[in-house]
Amino acid sequence: MSTALKAEITGKEQVADGVCLLTLRPSGGAPEWTPGAHLDLLLGPGLVRQYSLCGDPADRGSLRVAVLAQPDGRGGSLHVHRALEVGGTLEIDGPRNAFPLVEAPGYLFVAGGIGITPLLPMIREVEGRGLPWRLLYGGRTRASMAFADELVALGGERVALRPQDAHGLLDLDAALAEAAEGTAVYACGPEPLLGALEAACSRFPLLDLHTERFTPREIVLDGPDGSFEVELARAGRTITVGAGETLLEALEREGTAPSFSCREGTCGSCETTVLGGTPDHRDSLLTEDEQAAGDVIFPCVSRARSAKLVLDL
């Protein structure tokens, strides 16, 4: 069921090269959210985009998202930059959090470019709780790195700004080597950075890595996509997912689709409980342990390894 709200655009400002910060005032007040949550902006028919909330969860009057203009993207970011104006309105949905902040003795935050947005409220939270933290923040240039001055003012020497034009690629091994056992490593940024960080963390098994992706991770398929059956437990019927369609498309066809947004396995909107069968996970959200548990599926991208799935739909 949609939770869409009308929101007034009360602020729009440039906070870095190519990055604008939107301040939104939802009708009836801002919904509750926690660091790591994202918001859906309903920008037009078929144009729904997710952006991480980067304001203050205690602010019950407004929500803030920062958007990077991507000329080679799918059109959502350019619509935000070019079409939205202060005083206008749009619909929002959420917030949802597939990237929650876990309890840990300390934190290492790693950001690449606009990936700083979900980490910013996390950093404020752990700073307010008096917990140890450090930030390794990279970008193309210093001018492209949003909120850099605010973060340096907050963290001082705990914040390492490393624009690529001056420093090259981030030294992930050095940052991880300095982290104490049990440190939670939170990272968001482009896929090459996250892939490199996952590889680096494999050499530091006592650290706890958490990532959020803008784009799907590369999935290596080990066989053709065949058809399979899906039992809809609550609806009391069984449907067939064809070899040429996604599970979500089949559910849409039958009028039983859960809420969805990205169709890429990155936002978490369509998470569905699995009651039986073995999913073929192709999302970019679940950890290996969560995939092995097999109790949820993201039908926009994932399929079945067994001949039949039973879903709580």
PDB file of C-alpha atoms in Angstrom:
ATOM      1  CA  MET A   1       0.000   0.000   0.000  1.00  0.00           C
ATOM      2  CA  SER A   2       1.368   3.405  -0.973  1.00  0.00           C
ATOM      3  CA  THR A   3       2.257   5.863   1.754  1.00  0.00           C
ATOM      4  CA  ALA A   4       2.726   8.756  -0.672  1.00  0.00           C
ATOM      5  CA  LEU A   5       2.512  12.271   0.741  1.00  0.00           C
ATOM      6  CA  LYS A   6       2.418  15.709  -0.818  1.00  0.00           C
ATOM      7  CA  ALA A   7       5.471  17.790   0.012  1.00  0.00           C
ATOM      8  CA  GLU A   8       6.276  21.430  -0.618  1.00  0.00           C
ATOM      9  CA  ILE A   9       9.750  22.327  -1.850  1.00  0.00           C
ATOM     10  CA  THR A  10      10.902  24.940   0.662  1.00  0.00           C
ATOM     11  CA  GLY A  11      14.586  25.044  -0.239  1.00  0.00           C
ATOM     12  CA  LYS A  12      16.905  24.281  -3.152  1.00  0.00           C
ATOM     13  CA  GLU A  13      20.610  25.141  -3.057  1.00  0.00           C
ATOM     14  CA  GLN A  14      23.878  24.070  -4.615  1.00  0.00           C
ATOM     15  CA  VAL A  15      26.087  22.363  -2.018  1.00  0.00           C
ATOM     16  CA  ALA A  16      28.836  21.147  -4.390  1.00  0.00           C
ATOM     17  CA  ASP A  17      29.588  21.038  -8.108  1.00  0.00           C
ATOM     18  CA  GLY A  18      26.612  19.279  -9.657  1.00  0.00           C
ATOM     19  CA  VAL A  19      24.874  18.622  -6.320  1.00  0.00           C
ATOM     20  CA  CYS A  20      21.705  20.347  -5.153  1.00  0.00           C
ATOM     21  CA  LEU A  21      20.127  20.040  -1.721  1.00  0.00           C
ATOM     22  CA  LEU A  22      16.331  19.881  -1.592  1.00  0.00           C
ATOM     23  CA  THR A  23      14.403  20.736   1.558  1.00  0.00           C
ATOM     24  CA  LEU A  24      10.884  19.316   1.572  1.00  0.00           C
ATOM     25  CA  ARG A  25       7.982  20.022   3.936  1.00  0.00           C
ATOM     26  CA  PRO A  26       5.533  17.107   3.881  1.00  0.00           C
ATOM     27  CA  SER A  27       1.888  17.793   4.547  1.00  0.00           C
ATOM     28  CA  GLY A  28       1.127  16.823   8.133  1.00  0.00           C
ATOM     29  CA  GLY A  29       4.787  16.850   9.158  1.00  0.00           C
ATOM     30  CA  ALA A  30       7.785  14.719   8.340  1.00  0.00           C
ATOM     31  CA  PRO A  31       7.527  10.952   8.883  1.00  0.00           C
ATOM     32  CA  GLU A  32       9.897   9.335  11.357  1.00  0.00           C
ATOM     33  CA  TRP A  33      13.160   8.022   9.922  1.00  0.00           C
ATOM     34  CA  THR A  34      16.538   6.746  11.033  1.00  0.00           C
ATOM     35  CA  PRO A  35      20.038   7.263   9.600  1.00  0.00           C
ATOM     36  CA  GLY A  36      20.520   5.282   6.397  1.00  0.00           C
ATOM     37  CA  ALA A  37      16.922   5.721   5.214  1.00  0.00           C
ATOM     38  CA  HIS A  38      16.015   6.788   1.706  1.00  0.00           C
ATOM     39  CA  LEU A  39      13.020   8.621   0.294  1.00  0.00           C
ATOM     40  CA  ASP A  40      11.181   8.004  -2.973  1.00  0.00           C
ATOM     41  CA  LEU A  41      10.536  11.114  -5.056  1.00  0.00           C
ATOM     42  CA  LEU A  42       7.593  10.600  -7.415  1.00  0.00           C
ATOM     43  CA  LEU A  43       8.740  12.909 -10.181  1.00  0.00           C
ATOM     44  CA  GLY A  44       6.212  11.920 -12.837  1.00  0.00           C
ATOM     45  CA  PRO A  45       4.584   8.907 -14.497  1.00  0.00           C
ATOM     46  CA  GLY A  46       7.138   6.112 -14.395  1.00  0.00           C
ATOM     47  CA  LEU A  47       9.746   8.458 -12.923  1.00  0.00           C
ATOM     48  CA  VAL A  48      10.388   7.395  -9.325  1.00  0.00           C
ATOM     49  CA  ARG A  49      13.817   7.897  -7.813  1.00  0.00           C
ATOM     50  CA  GLN A  50      15.319   7.085  -4.420  1.00  0.00           C
ATOM     51  CA  TYR A  51      17.566   9.520  -2.557  1.00  0.00           C
ATOM     52  CA  SER A  52      19.142   9.113   0.854  1.00  0.00           C
ATOM     53  CA  LEU A  53      17.905  11.396   3.612  1.00  0.00           C
ATOM     54  CA  CYS A  54      20.735  13.612   4.817  1.00  0.00           C
ATOM     55  CA  GLY A  55      19.026  15.942   7.291  1.00  0.00           C
ATOM     56  CA  ASP A  56      18.237  15.563  10.990  1.00  0.00           C
ATOM     57  CA  PRO A  57      15.858  12.747  12.036  1.00  0.00           C
ATOM     58  CA  ALA A  58      14.751  14.921  14.965  1.00  0.00           C
ATOM     59  CA  ASP A  59      13.431  17.576  12.547  1.00  0.00           C
ATOM     60  CA  ARG A  60       9.757  16.667  12.274  1.00  0.00           C
ATOM     61  CA  GLY A  61       8.980  19.551   9.944  1.00  0.00           C
ATOM     62  CA  SER A  62      11.200  18.864   6.954  1.00  0.00           C
ATOM     63  CA  LEU A  63      13.182  16.281   4.998  1.00  0.00           C
ATOM     64  CA  ARG A  64      16.401  16.888   3.069  1.00  0.00           C
ATOM     65  CA  VAL A  65      17.920  15.020   0.125  1.00  0.00           C
ATOM     66  CA  ALA A  66      20.996  15.862  -1.956  1.00  0.00           C
ATOM     67  CA  VAL A  67      20.906  14.982  -5.656  1.00  0.00           C
ATOM     68  CA  LEU A  68      23.842  14.667  -8.047  1.00  0.00           C
ATOM     69  CA  ALA A  69      23.094  15.711 -11.626  1.00  0.00           C
ATOM     70  CA  GLN A  70      23.847  12.776 -13.917  1.00  0.00           C
ATOM     71  CA  PRO A  71      23.644  13.801 -17.589  1.00  0.00           C
ATOM     72  CA  ASP A  72      24.076  10.177 -18.703  1.00  0.00           C
ATOM     73  CA  GLY A  73      21.521   8.839 -16.195  1.00  0.00           C
ATOM     74  CA  ARG A  74      17.871   7.909 -16.671  1.00  0.00           C
ATOM     75  CA  GLY A  75      16.478  11.436 -16.309  1.00  0.00           C
ATOM     76  CA  GLY A  76      15.494  11.631 -12.649  1.00  0.00           C
ATOM     77  CA  SER A  77      18.401  13.712 -11.387  1.00  0.00           C
ATOM     78  CA  LEU A  78      18.183  16.166 -14.273  1.00  0.00           C
ATOM     79  CA  HIS A  79      14.467  16.580 -13.609  1.00  0.00           C
ATOM     80  CA  VAL A  80      15.273  17.481  -9.992  1.00  0.00           C
ATOM     81  CA  HIS A  81      17.944  19.985 -11.037  1.00  0.00           C
ATOM     82  CA  ARG A  82      16.064  21.589 -13.923  1.00  0.00           C
ATOM     83  CA  ALA A  83      12.336  21.289 -13.222  1.00  0.00           C
ATOM     84  CA  LEU A  84      11.813  21.450  -9.464  1.00  0.00           C
ATOM     85  CA  GLU A  85      11.527  24.914  -7.956  1.00  0.00           C
ATOM     86  CA  VAL A  86      11.070  26.369  -4.488  1.00  0.00           C
ATOM     87  CA  GLY A  87       7.366  26.777  -3.826  1.00  0.00           C
ATOM     88  CA  GLY A  88       6.440  23.804  -5.980  1.00  0.00           C
ATOM     89  CA  THR A  89       5.125  20.474  -4.741  1.00  0.00           C
ATOM     90  CA  LEU A  90       5.772  16.827  -5.441  1.00  0.00           C
ATOM     91  CA  GLU A  91       4.775  13.460  -4.040  1.00  0.00           C
ATOM     92  CA  ILE A  92       7.111  11.498  -1.800  1.00  0.00           C
ATOM     93  CA  ASP A  93       6.933   7.945  -0.506  1.00  0.00           C
ATOM     94  CA  GLY A  94       8.692   6.355   2.440  1.00  0.00           C
ATOM     95  CA  PRO A  95      11.069   6.701   4.125  1.00  0.00           C
ATOM     96  CA  ARG A  96      12.473   3.149   4.001  1.00  0.00           C
ATOM     97  CA  ASN A  97      15.699   1.926   5.541  1.00  0.00           C
ATOM     98  CA  ALA A  98      17.639  -0.985   4.053  1.00  0.00           C
ATOM     99  CA  PHE A  99      20.926   0.442   5.380  1.00  0.00           C
ATOM    100  CA  PRO A 100      20.423   0.794   9.153  1.00  0.00           C
ATOM    101  CA  LEU A 101      23.121   1.828  11.603  1.00  0.00           C
ATOM    102  CA  VAL A 102      24.047  -1.122  13.844  1.00  0.00           C
ATOM    103  CA  GLU A 103      25.458  -0.970  17.355  1.00  0.00           C
ATOM    104  CA  ALA A 104      29.254  -1.142  17.344  1.00  0.00           C
ATOM    105  CA  PRO A 105      32.191  -0.068  19.532  1.00  0.00           C
ATOM    106  CA  GLY A 106      33.402   2.228  16.753  1.00  0.00           C
ATOM    107  CA  TYR A 107      32.813   3.178  13.139  1.00  0.00           C
ATOM    108  CA  LEU A 108      34.755   3.738   9.935  1.00  0.00           C
ATOM    109  CA  PHE A 109      32.790   5.544   7.251  1.00  0.00           C
ATOM    110  CA  VAL A 110      33.932   5.383   3.607  1.00  0.00           C
ATOM    111  CA  ALA A 111      32.231   7.654   1.093  1.00  0.00           C
ATOM    112  CA  GLY A 112      32.680   8.116  -2.627  1.00  0.00           C
ATOM    113  CA  GLY A 113      31.144  11.287  -4.049  1.00  0.00           C
ATOM    114  CA  ILE A 114      27.397  11.577  -3.444  1.00  0.00           C
ATOM    115  CA  GLY A 115      27.700   8.411  -1.321  1.00  0.00           C
ATOM    116  CA  ILE A 116      28.275  10.767   1.600  1.00  0.00           C
ATOM    117  CA  THR A 117      24.514  11.408   1.860  1.00  0.00           C
ATOM    118  CA  PRO A 118      23.388   8.335   3.884  1.00  0.00           C
ATOM    119  CA  LEU A 119      26.554   8.507   5.982  1.00  0.00           C
ATOM    120  CA  LEU A 120      26.103  12.123   7.077  1.00  0.00           C
ATOM    121  CA  PRO A 121      23.226  11.488   9.528  1.00  0.00           C
ATOM    122  CA  MET A 122      25.025   8.355  10.759  1.00  0.00           C
ATOM    123  CA  ILE A 123      28.104  10.403  11.566  1.00  0.00           C
ATOM    124  CA  ARG A 124      26.023  12.996  13.414  1.00  0.00           C
ATOM    125  CA  GLU A 125      24.343  10.182  15.361  1.00  0.00           C
ATOM    126  CA  VAL A 126      27.535   8.463  16.517  1.00  0.00           C
ATOM    127  CA  GLU A 127      29.158  11.806  17.300  1.00  0.00           C
ATOM    128  CA  GLY A 128      26.164  12.696  19.459  1.00  0.00           C
ATOM    129  CA  ARG A 129      26.501   9.388  21.285  1.00  0.00           C
ATOM    130  CA  GLY A 130      30.181   9.990  21.956  1.00  0.00           C
ATOM    131  CA  LEU A 131      31.352   6.941  19.993  1.00  0.00           C
ATOM    132  CA  PRO A 132      34.675   6.793  18.110  1.00  0.00           C
ATOM    133  CA  TRP A 133      34.475   7.279  14.370  1.00  0.00           C
ATOM    134  CA  ARG A 134      36.535   8.209  11.339  1.00  0.00           C
ATOM    135  CA  LEU A 135      35.604   9.185   7.779  1.00  0.00           C
ATOM    136  CA  LEU A 136      37.500   8.501   4.562  1.00  0.00           C
ATOM    137  CA  TYR A 137      35.831  10.644   1.893  1.00  0.00           C
ATOM    138  CA  GLY A 138      36.811  10.657  -1.778  1.00  0.00           C
ATOM    139  CA  GLY A 139      35.526  12.543  -4.783  1.00  0.00           C
ATOM    140  CA  ARG A 140      36.593  13.688  -8.221  1.00  0.00           C
ATOM    141  CA  THR A 141      37.609  17.133  -6.947  1.00  0.00           C
ATOM    142  CA  ARG A 142      37.342  18.974  -3.653  1.00  0.00           C
ATOM    143  CA  ALA A 143      34.626  21.179  -5.126  1.00  0.00           C
ATOM    144  CA  SER A 144      32.501  18.142  -6.000  1.00  0.00           C
ATOM    145  CA  MET A 145      32.427  16.826  -2.403  1.00  0.00           C
ATOM    146  CA  ALA A 146      29.190  17.874  -0.716  1.00  0.00           C
ATOM    147  CA  PHE A 147      29.119  18.693   3.013  1.00  0.00           C
ATOM    148  CA  ALA A 148      32.928  18.502   3.255  1.00  0.00           C
ATOM    149  CA  ASP A 149      33.301  21.717   5.290  1.00  0.00           C
ATOM    150  CA  GLU A 150      30.520  20.666   7.679  1.00  0.00           C
ATOM    151  CA  LEU A 151      32.157  17.291   8.235  1.00  0.00           C
ATOM    152  CA  VAL A 152      35.602  18.760   8.868  1.00  0.00           C
ATOM    153  CA  ALA A 153      34.063  21.184  11.374  1.00  0.00           C
ATOM    154  CA  LEU A 154      32.360  18.258  13.094  1.00  0.00           C
ATOM    155  CA  GLY A 155      35.192  15.737  13.094  1.00  0.00           C
ATOM    156  CA  GLY A 156      38.454  17.623  12.641  1.00  0.00           C
ATOM    157  CA  GLU A 157      41.343  15.209  12.080  1.00  0.00           C
ATOM    158  CA  ARG A 158      38.951  12.260  12.107  1.00  0.00           C
ATOM    159  CA  VAL A 159      37.846  13.359   8.630  1.00  0.00           C
ATOM    160  CA  ALA A 160      40.191  12.530   5.741  1.00  0.00           C
ATOM    161  CA  LEU A 161      39.185  14.344   2.543  1.00  0.00           C
ATOM    162  CA  ARG A 162      40.848  12.715  -0.454  1.00  0.00           C
ATOM    163  CA  PRO A 163      39.806  14.262  -3.803  1.00  0.00           C
ATOM    164  CA  GLN A 164      41.067  12.052  -6.582  1.00  0.00           C
ATOM    165  CA  ASP A 165      42.678  14.842  -8.605  1.00  0.00           C
ATOM    166  CA  ALA A 166      45.017  15.552  -5.679  1.00  0.00           C
ATOM    167  CA  HIS A 167      45.387  12.176  -3.935  1.00  0.00           C
ATOM    168  CA  GLY A 168      44.489   9.433  -6.419  1.00  0.00           C
ATOM    169  CA  LEU A 169      42.409   6.453  -5.313  1.00  0.00           C
ATOM    170  CA  LEU A 170      41.488   5.971  -1.663  1.00  0.00           C
ATOM    171  CA  ASP A 171      43.994   3.952   0.404  1.00  0.00           C
ATOM    172  CA  LEU A 172      41.475   1.444   1.738  1.00  0.00           C
ATOM    173  CA  ASP A 173      43.985  -0.975   3.224  1.00  0.00           C
ATOM    174  CA  ALA A 174      45.576   1.761   5.330  1.00  0.00           C
ATOM    175  CA  ALA A 175      42.208   2.892   6.676  1.00  0.00           C
ATOM    176  CA  LEU A 176      41.100  -0.647   7.485  1.00  0.00           C
ATOM    177  CA  ALA A 177      44.429  -1.480   9.145  1.00  0.00           C
ATOM    178  CA  GLU A 178      43.869   1.355  11.623  1.00  0.00           C
ATOM    179  CA  ALA A 179      40.379   0.146  12.580  1.00  0.00           C
ATOM    180  CA  ALA A 180      39.994  -1.688  15.882  1.00  0.00           C
ATOM    181  CA  GLU A 181      38.485  -5.160  16.080  1.00  0.00           C
ATOM    182  CA  GLY A 182      34.701  -5.038  15.839  1.00  0.00           C
ATOM    183  CA  THR A 183      34.603  -1.695  14.016  1.00  0.00           C
ATOM    184  CA  ALA A 184      31.544  -1.291  11.790  1.00  0.00           C
ATOM    185  CA  VAL A 185      32.604  -0.139   8.331  1.00  0.00           C
ATOM    186  CA  TYR A 186      29.862   1.766   6.514  1.00  0.00           C
ATOM    187  CA  ALA A 187      30.368   2.595   2.853  1.00  0.00           C
ATOM    188  CA  CYS A 188      28.405   4.135   0.019  1.00  0.00           C
ATOM    189  CA  GLY A 189      29.619   5.203  -3.388  1.00  0.00           C
ATOM    190  CA  PRO A 190      30.238   3.997  -6.931  1.00  0.00           C
ATOM    191  CA  GLU A 191      30.549   0.298  -7.655  1.00  0.00           C
ATOM    192  CA  PRO A 192      34.341   0.270  -8.244  1.00  0.00           C
ATOM    193  CA  LEU A 193      34.892   1.702  -4.765  1.00  0.00           C
ATOM    194  CA  LEU A 194      32.527  -0.746  -3.074  1.00  0.00           C
ATOM    195  CA  GLY A 195      33.956  -3.711  -4.937  1.00  0.00           C
ATOM    196  CA  ALA A 196      37.489  -2.701  -3.935  1.00  0.00           C
ATOM    197  CA  LEU A 197      36.383  -2.219  -0.333  1.00  0.00           C
ATOM    198  CA  GLU A 198      34.725  -5.635  -0.187  1.00  0.00           C
ATOM    199  CA  ALA A 199      37.924  -7.200  -1.487  1.00  0.00           C
ATOM    200  CA  ALA A 200      40.015  -5.254   1.029  1.00  0.00           C
ATOM    201  CA  CYS A 201      37.739  -6.178   3.943  1.00  0.00           C
ATOM    202  CA  SER A 202      38.237  -9.862   3.156  1.00  0.00           C
ATOM    203  CA  ARG A 203      41.763  -9.315   4.455  1.00  0.00           C
ATOM    204  CA  PHE A 204      40.388  -7.848   7.717  1.00  0.00           C
ATOM    205  CA  PRO A 205      37.815 -10.434   8.856  1.00  0.00           C
ATOM    206  CA  LEU A 206      37.307  -8.875  12.303  1.00  0.00           C
ATOM    207  CA  LEU A 207      35.673  -5.798  10.779  1.00  0.00           C
ATOM    208  CA  ASP A 208      31.927  -5.610  10.064  1.00  0.00           C
ATOM    209  CA  LEU A 209      31.216  -4.232   6.568  1.00  0.00           C
ATOM    210  CA  HIS A 210      27.925  -2.613   5.536  1.00  0.00           C
ATOM    211  CA  THR A 211      27.429  -1.161   2.039  1.00  0.00           C
ATOM    212  CA  GLU A 212      24.760   0.626   0.063  1.00  0.00           C
ATOM    213  CA  ARG A 213      24.871   0.738  -3.725  1.00  0.00           C
ATOM    214  CA  PHE A 214      23.592   3.278  -6.237  1.00  0.00           C
ATOM    215  CA  THR A 215      23.662   0.698  -9.003  1.00  0.00           C
ATOM    216  CA  PRO A 216      23.319  -3.106  -8.931  1.00  0.00           C
ATOM    217  CA  ARG A 217      26.397  -5.192  -8.270  1.00  0.00           C
ATOM    218  CA  GLU A 218      27.462  -7.448 -11.121  1.00  0.00           C
ATOM    219  CA  ILE A 219      25.776 -10.831 -10.772  1.00  0.00           C
ATOM    220  CA  VAL A 220      27.433 -13.868 -12.342  1.00  0.00           C
ATOM    221  CA  LEU A 221      24.669 -16.209 -13.515  1.00  0.00           C
ATOM    222  CA  ASP A 222      25.326 -19.941 -13.487  1.00  0.00           C
ATOM    223  CA  GLY A 223      22.594 -21.068 -15.825  1.00  0.00           C
ATOM    224  CA  PRO A 224      19.671 -19.981 -18.052  1.00  0.00           C
ATOM    225  CA  ASP A 225      16.569 -18.355 -16.602  1.00  0.00           C
ATOM    226  CA  GLY A 226      13.880 -21.021 -16.693  1.00  0.00           C
ATOM    227  CA  SER A 227      10.228 -20.755 -15.744  1.00  0.00           C
ATOM    228  CA  PHE A 228       9.051 -21.604 -12.227  1.00  0.00           C
ATOM    229  CA  GLU A 229       5.884 -21.624 -10.155  1.00  0.00           C
ATOM    230  CA  VAL A 230       4.993 -19.261  -7.330  1.00  0.00           C
ATOM    231  CA  GLU A 231       2.338 -20.084  -4.763  1.00  0.00           C
ATOM    232  CA  LEU A 232       0.704 -16.951  -3.379  1.00  0.00           C
ATOM    233  CA  ALA A 233      -0.142 -18.102   0.138  1.00  0.00           C
ATOM    234  CA  ARG A 234      -2.576 -15.345   1.087  1.00  0.00           C
ATOM    235  CA  ALA A 235      -4.230 -15.139  -2.334  1.00  0.00           C
ATOM    236  CA  GLY A 236      -4.624 -18.929  -2.418  1.00  0.00           C
ATOM    237  CA  ARG A 237      -3.449 -19.475  -5.964  1.00  0.00           C
ATOM    238  CA  THR A 238      -0.365 -20.450  -7.955  1.00  0.00           C
ATOM    239  CA  ILE A 239       1.084 -18.564 -10.920  1.00  0.00           C
ATOM    240  CA  THR A 240       3.839 -19.306 -13.432  1.00  0.00           C
ATOM    241  CA  VAL A 241       6.791 -16.987 -13.969  1.00  0.00           C
ATOM    242  CA  GLY A 242       7.932 -17.331 -17.554  1.00  0.00           C
ATOM    243  CA  ALA A 243      11.537 -17.598 -18.667  1.00  0.00           C
ATOM    244  CA  GLY A 244      11.292 -14.188 -20.314  1.00  0.00           C
ATOM    245  CA  GLU A 245       9.786 -12.230 -17.440  1.00  0.00           C
ATOM    246  CA  THR A 246      10.796 -11.200 -13.962  1.00  0.00           C
ATOM    247  CA  LEU A 247       9.026 -12.392 -10.849  1.00  0.00           C
ATOM    248  CA  LEU A 248       7.811  -8.828 -10.287  1.00  0.00           C
ATOM    249  CA  GLU A 249       6.388  -8.642 -13.815  1.00  0.00           C
ATOM    250  CA  ALA A 250       4.483 -11.874 -13.225  1.00  0.00           C
ATOM    251  CA  LEU A 251       3.115 -10.545  -9.942  1.00  0.00           C
ATOM    252  CA  GLU A 252       2.087  -7.303 -11.665  1.00  0.00           C
ATOM    253  CA  ARG A 253       0.333  -9.310 -14.362  1.00  0.00           C
ATOM    254  CA  GLU A 254      -1.657 -11.111 -11.678  1.00  0.00           C
ATOM    255  CA  GLY A 255      -2.423  -7.932  -9.716  1.00  0.00           C
ATOM    256  CA  THR A 256      -0.536  -9.126  -6.624  1.00  0.00           C
ATOM    257  CA  ALA A 257       2.722  -7.145  -6.831  1.00  0.00           C
ATOM    258  CA  PRO A 258       4.186  -5.652  -3.651  1.00  0.00           C
ATOM    259  CA  SER A 259       5.243  -2.003  -3.589  1.00  0.00           C
ATOM    260  CA  PHE A 260       8.284  -1.428  -5.780  1.00  0.00           C
ATOM    261  CA  SER A 261      10.433   1.370  -7.115  1.00  0.00           C
ATOM    262  CA  CYS A 262      13.935   0.824  -8.541  1.00  0.00           C
ATOM    263  CA  ARG A 263      13.430  -2.519 -10.379  1.00  0.00           C
ATOM    264  CA  GLU A 264      17.183  -3.037  -9.894  1.00  0.00           C
ATOM    265  CA  GLY A 265      17.422  -4.789  -6.514  1.00  0.00           C
ATOM    266  CA  THR A 266      18.975  -1.770  -4.801  1.00  0.00           C
ATOM    267  CA  CYS A 267      16.209   0.110  -2.957  1.00  0.00           C
ATOM    268  CA  GLY A 268      14.514  -2.673  -0.966  1.00  0.00           C
ATOM    269  CA  SER A 269      10.963  -1.454  -1.620  1.00  0.00           C
ATOM    270  CA  CYS A 270       9.644  -4.788  -2.933  1.00  0.00           C
ATOM    271  CA  GLU A 271      10.992  -7.029  -0.147  1.00  0.00           C
ATOM    272  CA  THR A 272       8.704 -10.056   0.178  1.00  0.00           C
ATOM    273  CA  THR A 273       8.637 -12.869   2.734  1.00  0.00           C
ATOM    274  CA  VAL A 274       9.464 -16.351   1.439  1.00  0.00           C
ATOM    275  CA  LEU A 275       7.478 -19.168   3.080  1.00  0.00           C
ATOM    276  CA  GLY A 276       8.869 -22.052   1.039  1.00  0.00           C
ATOM    277  CA  GLY A 277      11.309 -22.919  -1.733  1.00  0.00           C
ATOM    278  CA  THR A 278      14.794 -21.649  -2.493  1.00  0.00           C
ATOM    279  CA  PRO A 279      15.280 -18.135  -3.906  1.00  0.00           C
ATOM    280  CA  ASP A 280      17.898 -17.296  -6.506  1.00  0.00           C
ATOM    281  CA  HIS A 281      19.072 -13.997  -5.008  1.00  0.00           C
ATOM    282  CA  ARG A 282      20.215 -11.375  -7.507  1.00  0.00           C
ATOM    283  CA  ASP A 283      19.794  -8.234  -5.425  1.00  0.00           C
ATOM    284  CA  SER A 284      22.470  -5.872  -4.149  1.00  0.00           C
ATOM    285  CA  LEU A 285      21.090  -5.648  -0.614  1.00  0.00           C
ATOM    286  CA  LEU A 286      21.305  -8.960   1.224  1.00  0.00           C
ATOM    287  CA  THR A 287      24.485 -10.219   2.841  1.00  0.00           C
ATOM    288  CA  GLU A 288      25.656 -13.769   2.182  1.00  0.00           C
ATOM    289  CA  ASP A 289      24.176 -14.893   5.511  1.00  0.00           C
ATOM    290  CA  GLU A 290      20.855 -13.209   4.729  1.00  0.00           C
ATOM    291  CA  GLN A 291      20.780 -14.831   1.300  1.00  0.00           C
ATOM    292  CA  ALA A 292      21.498 -18.225   2.856  1.00  0.00           C
ATOM    293  CA  ALA A 293      18.571 -17.778   5.258  1.00  0.00           C
ATOM    294  CA  GLY A 294      16.271 -17.609   2.225  1.00  0.00           C
ATOM    295  CA  ASP A 295      13.398 -15.993   4.110  1.00  0.00           C
ATOM    296  CA  VAL A 296      12.996 -12.866   1.961  1.00  0.00           C
ATOM    297  CA  ILE A 297      13.249 -12.092  -1.742  1.00  0.00           C
ATOM    298  CA  PHE A 298      13.339  -8.973  -3.905  1.00  0.00           C
ATOM    299  CA  PRO A 299      11.122  -9.999  -6.832  1.00  0.00           C
ATOM    300  CA  CYS A 300      12.227  -7.157  -9.113  1.00  0.00           C
ATOM    301  CA  VAL A 301      15.456  -9.052  -9.879  1.00  0.00           C
ATOM    302  CA  SER A 302      15.551 -12.378  -8.005  1.00  0.00           C
ATOM    303  CA  ARG A 303      14.140 -15.696  -9.174  1.00  0.00           C
ATOM    304  CA  ALA A 304      13.928 -19.297  -7.905  1.00  0.00           C
ATOM    305  CA  ARG A 305      16.443 -22.115  -7.663  1.00  0.00           C
ATOM    306  CA  SER A 306      13.696 -24.546  -6.754  1.00  0.00           C
ATOM    307  CA  ALA A 307      10.825 -25.441  -9.060  1.00  0.00           C
ATOM    308  CA  LYS A 308       8.429 -23.554  -6.806  1.00  0.00           C
ATOM    309  CA  LEU A 309       8.451 -20.648  -4.360  1.00  0.00           C
ATOM    310  CA  VAL A 310       5.814 -19.938  -1.734  1.00  0.00           C
ATOM    311  CA  LEU A 311       5.440 -16.223  -1.011  1.00  0.00           C
ATOM    312  CA  ASP A 312       3.514 -14.334   1.645  1.00  0.00           C
ATOM    313  CA  LEU A 313       1.316 -12.575  -0.895  1.00  0.00           C
TER     314      LEU A 313
END
